mmCIF file of C-alpha atoms in Angstrom:
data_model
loop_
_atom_site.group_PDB
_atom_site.id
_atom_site.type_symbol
_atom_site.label_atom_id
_atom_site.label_comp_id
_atom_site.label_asym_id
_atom_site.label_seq_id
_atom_site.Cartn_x
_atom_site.Cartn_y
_atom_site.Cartn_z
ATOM 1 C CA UNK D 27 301.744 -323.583 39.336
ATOM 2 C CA UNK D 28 303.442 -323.704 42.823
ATOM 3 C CA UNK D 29 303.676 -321.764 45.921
ATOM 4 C CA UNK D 30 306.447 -319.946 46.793
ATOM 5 C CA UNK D 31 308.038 -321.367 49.492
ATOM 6 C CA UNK D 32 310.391 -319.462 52.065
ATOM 7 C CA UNK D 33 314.626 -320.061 50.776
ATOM 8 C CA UNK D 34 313.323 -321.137 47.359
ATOM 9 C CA UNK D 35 314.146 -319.075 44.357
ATOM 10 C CA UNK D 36 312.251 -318.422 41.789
ATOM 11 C CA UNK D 37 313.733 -319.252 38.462
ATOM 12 C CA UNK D 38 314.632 -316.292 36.632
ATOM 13 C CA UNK D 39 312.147 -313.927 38.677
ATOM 14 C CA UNK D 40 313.837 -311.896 41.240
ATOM 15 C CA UNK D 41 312.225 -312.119 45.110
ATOM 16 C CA UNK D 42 312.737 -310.021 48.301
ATOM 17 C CA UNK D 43 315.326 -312.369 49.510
ATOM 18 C CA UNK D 44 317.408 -311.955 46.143
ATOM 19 C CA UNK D 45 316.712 -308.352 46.029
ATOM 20 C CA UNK D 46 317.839 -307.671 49.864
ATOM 21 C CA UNK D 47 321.186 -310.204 49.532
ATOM 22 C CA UNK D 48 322.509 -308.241 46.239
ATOM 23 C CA UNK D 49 321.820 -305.171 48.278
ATOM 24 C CA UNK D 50 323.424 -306.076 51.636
ATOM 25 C CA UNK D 51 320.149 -305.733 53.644
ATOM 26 C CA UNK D 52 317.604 -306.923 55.171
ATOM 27 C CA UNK D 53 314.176 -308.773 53.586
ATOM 28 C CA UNK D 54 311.973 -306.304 55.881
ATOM 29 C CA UNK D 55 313.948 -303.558 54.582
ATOM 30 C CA UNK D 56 313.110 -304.233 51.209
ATOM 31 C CA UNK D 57 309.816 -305.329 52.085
ATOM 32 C CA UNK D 58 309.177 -302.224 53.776
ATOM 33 C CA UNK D 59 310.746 -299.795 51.158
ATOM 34 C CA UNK D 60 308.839 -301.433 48.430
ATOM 35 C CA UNK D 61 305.323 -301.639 50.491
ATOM 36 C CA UNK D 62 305.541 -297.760 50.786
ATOM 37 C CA UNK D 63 305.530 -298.648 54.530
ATOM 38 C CA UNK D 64 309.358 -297.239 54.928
ATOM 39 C CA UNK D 65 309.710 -296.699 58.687
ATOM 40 C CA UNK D 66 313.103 -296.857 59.134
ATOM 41 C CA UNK D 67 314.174 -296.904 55.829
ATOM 42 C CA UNK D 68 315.912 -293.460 54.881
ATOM 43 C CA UNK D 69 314.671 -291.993 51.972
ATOM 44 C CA UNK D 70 318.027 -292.473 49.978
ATOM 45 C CA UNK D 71 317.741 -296.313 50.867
ATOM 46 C CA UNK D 72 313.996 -297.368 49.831
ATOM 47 C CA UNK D 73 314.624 -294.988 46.256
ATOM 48 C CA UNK D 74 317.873 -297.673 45.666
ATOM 49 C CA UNK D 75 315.397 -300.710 46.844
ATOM 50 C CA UNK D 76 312.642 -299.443 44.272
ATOM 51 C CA UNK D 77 315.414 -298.988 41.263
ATOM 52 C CA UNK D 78 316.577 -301.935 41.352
ATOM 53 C CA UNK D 79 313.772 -303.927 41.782
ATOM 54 C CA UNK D 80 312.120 -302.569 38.609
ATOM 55 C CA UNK D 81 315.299 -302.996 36.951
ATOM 56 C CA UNK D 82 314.882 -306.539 37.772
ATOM 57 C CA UNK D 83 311.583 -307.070 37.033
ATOM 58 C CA UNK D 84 310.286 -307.396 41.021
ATOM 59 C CA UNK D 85 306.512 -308.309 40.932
ATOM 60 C CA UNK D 86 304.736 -309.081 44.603
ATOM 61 C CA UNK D 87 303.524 -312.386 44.633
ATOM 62 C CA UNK D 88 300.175 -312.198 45.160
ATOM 63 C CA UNK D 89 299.154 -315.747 46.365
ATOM 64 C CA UNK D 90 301.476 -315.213 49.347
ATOM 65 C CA UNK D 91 300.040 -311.907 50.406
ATOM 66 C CA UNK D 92 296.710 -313.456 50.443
ATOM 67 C CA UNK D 93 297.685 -316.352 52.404
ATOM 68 C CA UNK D 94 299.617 -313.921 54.662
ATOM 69 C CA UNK D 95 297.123 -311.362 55.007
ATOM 70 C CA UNK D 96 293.870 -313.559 54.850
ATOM 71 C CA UNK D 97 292.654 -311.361 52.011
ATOM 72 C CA UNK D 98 292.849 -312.013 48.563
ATOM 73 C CA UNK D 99 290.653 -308.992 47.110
ATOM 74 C CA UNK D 100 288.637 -311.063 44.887
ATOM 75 C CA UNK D 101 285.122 -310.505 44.001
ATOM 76 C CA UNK D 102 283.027 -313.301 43.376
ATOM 77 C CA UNK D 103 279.362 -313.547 42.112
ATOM 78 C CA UNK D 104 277.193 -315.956 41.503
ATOM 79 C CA UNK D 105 274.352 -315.759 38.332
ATOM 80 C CA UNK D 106 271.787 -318.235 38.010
ATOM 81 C CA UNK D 107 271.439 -318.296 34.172
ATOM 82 C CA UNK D 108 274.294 -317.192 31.675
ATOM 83 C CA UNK D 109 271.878 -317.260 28.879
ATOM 84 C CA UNK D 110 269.958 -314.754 30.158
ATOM 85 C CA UNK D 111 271.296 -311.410 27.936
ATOM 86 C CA UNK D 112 271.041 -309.291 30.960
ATOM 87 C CA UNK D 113 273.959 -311.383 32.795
ATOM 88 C CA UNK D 114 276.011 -312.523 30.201
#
């Protein structure tokens, strides 16, 4: 499985950059509407942004927040023995 890169589609899964050319705006408009952070993006707008990208299926890739953000909101642990009942 790949990373996303900037200007490469996704076959068959709709991104931001998709989503924002069939709409005739821009990716941090769509970005924005659909991050619930909507400054700037009238009410009417980000409602139109959110239809259509669950009519198209729009999931946020999570591998690029993380590298983005520099969190990736996983939880790891470490157990010394799995056949010990009270870990498994």
């Amino acid at each position: 499985m790949g990373i996303s890169t900037p200007g490469r589609e996704r076959p068959g899964q709709p991104t931001l950059s998709s989503l924002a050319r069939e709409l005739g705006v821009h990716v941090s408009t769509v970005s924005r509407a659909l991050s619930g952070e909507s400054a700037g993006v009238s009410g009417a707008r980000a409602e139109a942004i959110r239809r259509l990208a669950r009519e198209r299926g729009y999931r946020s890739n999570v591998a690029a927040r993380a590298l983005r953000t520099g969190r990736s909101d996983v939880l790891g642990m470490l157990v010394p023995r799995l056949t010990d009942e009270a870990l498994a």
